[in-house]
mmCIF file of C-alpha atoms in Angstrom:
data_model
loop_
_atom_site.group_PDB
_atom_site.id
_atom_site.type_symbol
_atom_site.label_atom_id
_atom_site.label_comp_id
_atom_site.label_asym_id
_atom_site.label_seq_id
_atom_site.Cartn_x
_atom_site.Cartn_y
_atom_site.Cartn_z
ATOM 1 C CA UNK O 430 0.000 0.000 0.000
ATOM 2 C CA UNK O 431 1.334 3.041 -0.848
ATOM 3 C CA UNK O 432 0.909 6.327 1.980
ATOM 4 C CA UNK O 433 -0.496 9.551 0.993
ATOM 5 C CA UNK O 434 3.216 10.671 0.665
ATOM 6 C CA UNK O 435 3.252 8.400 -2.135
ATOM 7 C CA UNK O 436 5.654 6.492 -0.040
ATOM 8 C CA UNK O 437 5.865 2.433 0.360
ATOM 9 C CA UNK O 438 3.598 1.349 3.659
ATOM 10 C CA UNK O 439 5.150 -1.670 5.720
ATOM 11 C CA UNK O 440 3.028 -3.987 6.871
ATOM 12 C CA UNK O 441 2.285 -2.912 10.117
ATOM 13 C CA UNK O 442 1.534 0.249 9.268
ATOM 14 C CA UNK O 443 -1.418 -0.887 7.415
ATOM 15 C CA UNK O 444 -3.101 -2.140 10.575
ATOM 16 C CA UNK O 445 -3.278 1.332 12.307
ATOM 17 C CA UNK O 446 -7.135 1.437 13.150
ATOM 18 C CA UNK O 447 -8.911 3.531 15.790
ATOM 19 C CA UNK O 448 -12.243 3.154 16.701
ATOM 20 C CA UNK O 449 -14.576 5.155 18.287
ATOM 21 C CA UNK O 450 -15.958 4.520 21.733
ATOM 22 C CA UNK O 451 -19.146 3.490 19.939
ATOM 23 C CA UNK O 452 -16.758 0.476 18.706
ATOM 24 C CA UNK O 453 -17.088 2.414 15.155
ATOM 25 C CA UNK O 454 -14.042 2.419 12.959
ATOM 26 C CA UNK O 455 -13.276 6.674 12.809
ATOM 27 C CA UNK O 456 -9.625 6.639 11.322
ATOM 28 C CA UNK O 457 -7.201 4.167 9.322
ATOM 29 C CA UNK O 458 -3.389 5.110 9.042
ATOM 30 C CA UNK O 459 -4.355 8.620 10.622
ATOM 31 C CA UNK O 460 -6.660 9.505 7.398
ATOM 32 C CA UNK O 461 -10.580 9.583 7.832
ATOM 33 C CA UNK O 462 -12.622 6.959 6.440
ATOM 34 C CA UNK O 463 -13.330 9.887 3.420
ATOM 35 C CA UNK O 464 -9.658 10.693 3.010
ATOM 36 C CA UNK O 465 -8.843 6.783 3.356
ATOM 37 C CA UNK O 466 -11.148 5.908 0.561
ATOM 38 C CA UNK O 467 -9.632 8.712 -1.464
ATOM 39 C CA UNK O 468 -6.668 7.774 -1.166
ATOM 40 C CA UNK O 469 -7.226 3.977 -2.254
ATOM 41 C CA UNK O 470 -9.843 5.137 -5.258
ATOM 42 C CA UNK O 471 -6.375 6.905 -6.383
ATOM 43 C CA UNK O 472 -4.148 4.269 -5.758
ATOM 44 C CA UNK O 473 -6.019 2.224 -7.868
ATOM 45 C CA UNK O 474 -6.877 4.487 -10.653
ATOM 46 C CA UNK O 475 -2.972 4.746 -10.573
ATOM 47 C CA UNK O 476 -2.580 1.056 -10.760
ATOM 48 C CA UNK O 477 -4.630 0.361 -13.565
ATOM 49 C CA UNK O 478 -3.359 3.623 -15.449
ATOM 50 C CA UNK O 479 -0.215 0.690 -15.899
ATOM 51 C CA UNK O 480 -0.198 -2.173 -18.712
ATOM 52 C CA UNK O 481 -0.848 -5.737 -17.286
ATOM 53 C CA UNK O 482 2.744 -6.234 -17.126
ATOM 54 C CA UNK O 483 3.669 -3.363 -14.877
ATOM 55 C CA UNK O 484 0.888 -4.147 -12.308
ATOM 56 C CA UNK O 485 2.129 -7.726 -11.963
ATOM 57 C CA UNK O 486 5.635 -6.039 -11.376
ATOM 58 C CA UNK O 487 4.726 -3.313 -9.442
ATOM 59 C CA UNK O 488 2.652 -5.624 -7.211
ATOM 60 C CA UNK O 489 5.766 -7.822 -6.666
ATOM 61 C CA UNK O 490 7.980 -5.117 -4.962
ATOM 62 C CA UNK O 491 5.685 -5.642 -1.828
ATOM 63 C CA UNK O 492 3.466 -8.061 -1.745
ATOM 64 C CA UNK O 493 4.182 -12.260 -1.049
ATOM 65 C CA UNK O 494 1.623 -12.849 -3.448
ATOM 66 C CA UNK O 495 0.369 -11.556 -6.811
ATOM 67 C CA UNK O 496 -2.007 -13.064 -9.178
ATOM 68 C CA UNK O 497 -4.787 -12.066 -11.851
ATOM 69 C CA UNK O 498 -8.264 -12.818 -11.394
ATOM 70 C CA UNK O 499 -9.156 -13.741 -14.820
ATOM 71 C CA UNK O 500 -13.835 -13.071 -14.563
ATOM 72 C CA UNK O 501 -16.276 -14.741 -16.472
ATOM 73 C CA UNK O 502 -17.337 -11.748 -18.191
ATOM 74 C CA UNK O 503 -14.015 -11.588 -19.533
ATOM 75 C CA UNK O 504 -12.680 -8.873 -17.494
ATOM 76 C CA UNK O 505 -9.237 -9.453 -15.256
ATOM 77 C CA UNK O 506 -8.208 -7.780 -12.638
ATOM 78 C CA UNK O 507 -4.253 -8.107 -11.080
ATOM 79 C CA UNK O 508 -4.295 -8.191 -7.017
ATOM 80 C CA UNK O 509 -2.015 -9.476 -4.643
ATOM 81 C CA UNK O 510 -1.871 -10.045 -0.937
ATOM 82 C CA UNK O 511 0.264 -8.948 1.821
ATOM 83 C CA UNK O 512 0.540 -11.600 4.091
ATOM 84 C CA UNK O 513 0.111 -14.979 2.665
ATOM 85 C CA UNK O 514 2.216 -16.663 0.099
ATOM 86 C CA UNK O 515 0.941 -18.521 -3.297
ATOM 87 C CA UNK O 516 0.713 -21.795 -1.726
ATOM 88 C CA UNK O 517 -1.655 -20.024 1.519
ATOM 89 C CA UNK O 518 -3.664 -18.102 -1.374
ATOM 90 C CA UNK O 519 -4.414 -21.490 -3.218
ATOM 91 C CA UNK O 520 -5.979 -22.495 -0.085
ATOM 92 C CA UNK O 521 -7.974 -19.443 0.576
ATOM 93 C CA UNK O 522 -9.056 -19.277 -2.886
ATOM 94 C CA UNK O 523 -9.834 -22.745 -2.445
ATOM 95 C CA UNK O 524 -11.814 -22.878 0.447
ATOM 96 C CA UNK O 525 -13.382 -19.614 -0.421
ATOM 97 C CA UNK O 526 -14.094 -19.513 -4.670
ATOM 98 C CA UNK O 527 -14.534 -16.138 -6.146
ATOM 99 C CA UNK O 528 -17.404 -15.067 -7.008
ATOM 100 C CA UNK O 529 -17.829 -14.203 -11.186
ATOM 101 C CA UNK O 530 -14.268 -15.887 -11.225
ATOM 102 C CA UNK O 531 -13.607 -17.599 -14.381
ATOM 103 C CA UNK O 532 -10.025 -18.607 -13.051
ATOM 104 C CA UNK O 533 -7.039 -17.186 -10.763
ATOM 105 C CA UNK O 534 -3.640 -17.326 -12.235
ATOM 106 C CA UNK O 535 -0.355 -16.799 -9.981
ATOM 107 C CA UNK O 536 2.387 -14.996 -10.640
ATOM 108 C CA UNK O 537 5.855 -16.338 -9.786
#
Protein backbone atom coordinates (compact mmCIF):
# COMPACT_ATOMS: atom_id res chain seq x y z
CA UNK A 1 0.00 0.00 0.00
CA UNK A 2 1.33 3.04 -0.85
CA UNK A 3 0.91 6.33 1.98
CA UNK A 4 -0.50 9.55 0.99
CA UNK A 5 3.22 10.67 0.67
CA UNK A 6 3.25 8.40 -2.13
CA UNK A 7 5.65 6.49 -0.04
CA UNK A 8 5.86 2.43 0.36
CA UNK A 9 3.60 1.35 3.66
CA UNK A 10 5.15 -1.67 5.72
CA UNK A 11 3.03 -3.99 6.87
CA UNK A 12 2.29 -2.91 10.12
CA UNK A 13 1.53 0.25 9.27
CA UNK A 14 -1.42 -0.89 7.41
CA UNK A 15 -3.10 -2.14 10.57
CA UNK A 16 -3.28 1.33 12.31
CA UNK A 17 -7.14 1.44 13.15
CA UNK A 18 -8.91 3.53 15.79
CA UNK A 19 -12.24 3.15 16.70
CA UNK A 20 -14.58 5.16 18.29
CA UNK A 21 -15.96 4.52 21.73
CA UNK A 22 -19.15 3.49 19.94
CA UNK A 23 -16.76 0.48 18.71
CA UNK A 24 -17.09 2.41 15.15
CA UNK A 25 -14.04 2.42 12.96
CA UNK A 26 -13.28 6.67 12.81
CA UNK A 27 -9.63 6.64 11.32
CA UNK A 28 -7.20 4.17 9.32
CA UNK A 29 -3.39 5.11 9.04
CA UNK A 30 -4.36 8.62 10.62
CA UNK A 31 -6.66 9.50 7.40
CA UNK A 32 -10.58 9.58 7.83
CA UNK A 33 -12.62 6.96 6.44
CA UNK A 34 -13.33 9.89 3.42
CA UNK A 35 -9.66 10.69 3.01
CA UNK A 36 -8.84 6.78 3.36
CA UNK A 37 -11.15 5.91 0.56
CA UNK A 38 -9.63 8.71 -1.46
CA UNK A 39 -6.67 7.77 -1.17
CA UNK A 40 -7.23 3.98 -2.25
CA UNK A 41 -9.84 5.14 -5.26
CA UNK A 42 -6.37 6.90 -6.38
CA UNK A 43 -4.15 4.27 -5.76
CA UNK A 44 -6.02 2.22 -7.87
CA UNK A 45 -6.88 4.49 -10.65
CA UNK A 46 -2.97 4.75 -10.57
CA UNK A 47 -2.58 1.06 -10.76
CA UNK A 48 -4.63 0.36 -13.56
CA UNK A 49 -3.36 3.62 -15.45
CA UNK A 50 -0.22 0.69 -15.90
CA UNK A 51 -0.20 -2.17 -18.71
CA UNK A 52 -0.85 -5.74 -17.29
CA UNK A 53 2.74 -6.23 -17.13
CA UNK A 54 3.67 -3.36 -14.88
CA UNK A 55 0.89 -4.15 -12.31
CA UNK A 56 2.13 -7.73 -11.96
CA UNK A 57 5.63 -6.04 -11.38
CA UNK A 58 4.73 -3.31 -9.44
CA UNK A 59 2.65 -5.62 -7.21
CA UNK A 60 5.77 -7.82 -6.67
CA UNK A 61 7.98 -5.12 -4.96
CA UNK A 62 5.69 -5.64 -1.83
CA UNK A 63 3.47 -8.06 -1.74
CA UNK A 64 4.18 -12.26 -1.05
CA UNK A 65 1.62 -12.85 -3.45
CA UNK A 66 0.37 -11.56 -6.81
CA UNK A 67 -2.01 -13.06 -9.18
CA UNK A 68 -4.79 -12.07 -11.85
CA UNK A 69 -8.26 -12.82 -11.39
CA UNK A 70 -9.16 -13.74 -14.82
CA UNK A 71 -13.83 -13.07 -14.56
CA UNK A 72 -16.28 -14.74 -16.47
CA UNK A 73 -17.34 -11.75 -18.19
CA UNK A 74 -14.01 -11.59 -19.53
CA UNK A 75 -12.68 -8.87 -17.49
CA UNK A 76 -9.24 -9.45 -15.26
CA UNK A 77 -8.21 -7.78 -12.64
CA UNK A 78 -4.25 -8.11 -11.08
CA UNK A 79 -4.30 -8.19 -7.02
CA UNK A 80 -2.01 -9.48 -4.64
CA UNK A 81 -1.87 -10.04 -0.94
CA UNK A 82 0.26 -8.95 1.82
CA UNK A 83 0.54 -11.60 4.09
CA UNK A 84 0.11 -14.98 2.67
CA UNK A 85 2.22 -16.66 0.10
CA UNK A 86 0.94 -18.52 -3.30
CA UNK A 87 0.71 -21.80 -1.73
CA UNK A 88 -1.65 -20.02 1.52
CA UNK A 89 -3.66 -18.10 -1.37
CA UNK A 90 -4.41 -21.49 -3.22
CA UNK A 91 -5.98 -22.49 -0.08
CA UNK A 92 -7.97 -19.44 0.58
CA UNK A 93 -9.06 -19.28 -2.89
CA UNK A 94 -9.83 -22.74 -2.44
CA UNK A 95 -11.81 -22.88 0.45
CA UNK A 96 -13.38 -19.61 -0.42
CA UNK A 97 -14.09 -19.51 -4.67
CA UNK A 98 -14.53 -16.14 -6.15
CA UNK A 99 -17.40 -15.07 -7.01
CA UNK A 100 -17.83 -14.20 -11.19
CA UNK A 101 -14.27 -15.89 -11.22
CA UNK A 102 -13.61 -17.60 -14.38
CA UNK A 103 -10.03 -18.61 -13.05
CA UNK A 104 -7.04 -17.19 -10.76
CA UNK A 105 -3.64 -17.33 -12.23
CA UNK A 106 -0.36 -16.80 -9.98
CA UNK A 107 2.39 -15.00 -10.64
CA UNK A 108 5.86 -16.34 -9.79
Amino acid sequence: MINPKGEQMKIADTAKMVFGPDGVLTTINGMSLEEFDRHQKEALAFQEAMSYEDQIAYLKTYKKSVFTYWMEDGTWKVAGDSQSDRAEMEVFFAEYPQVGVKRIEFHD
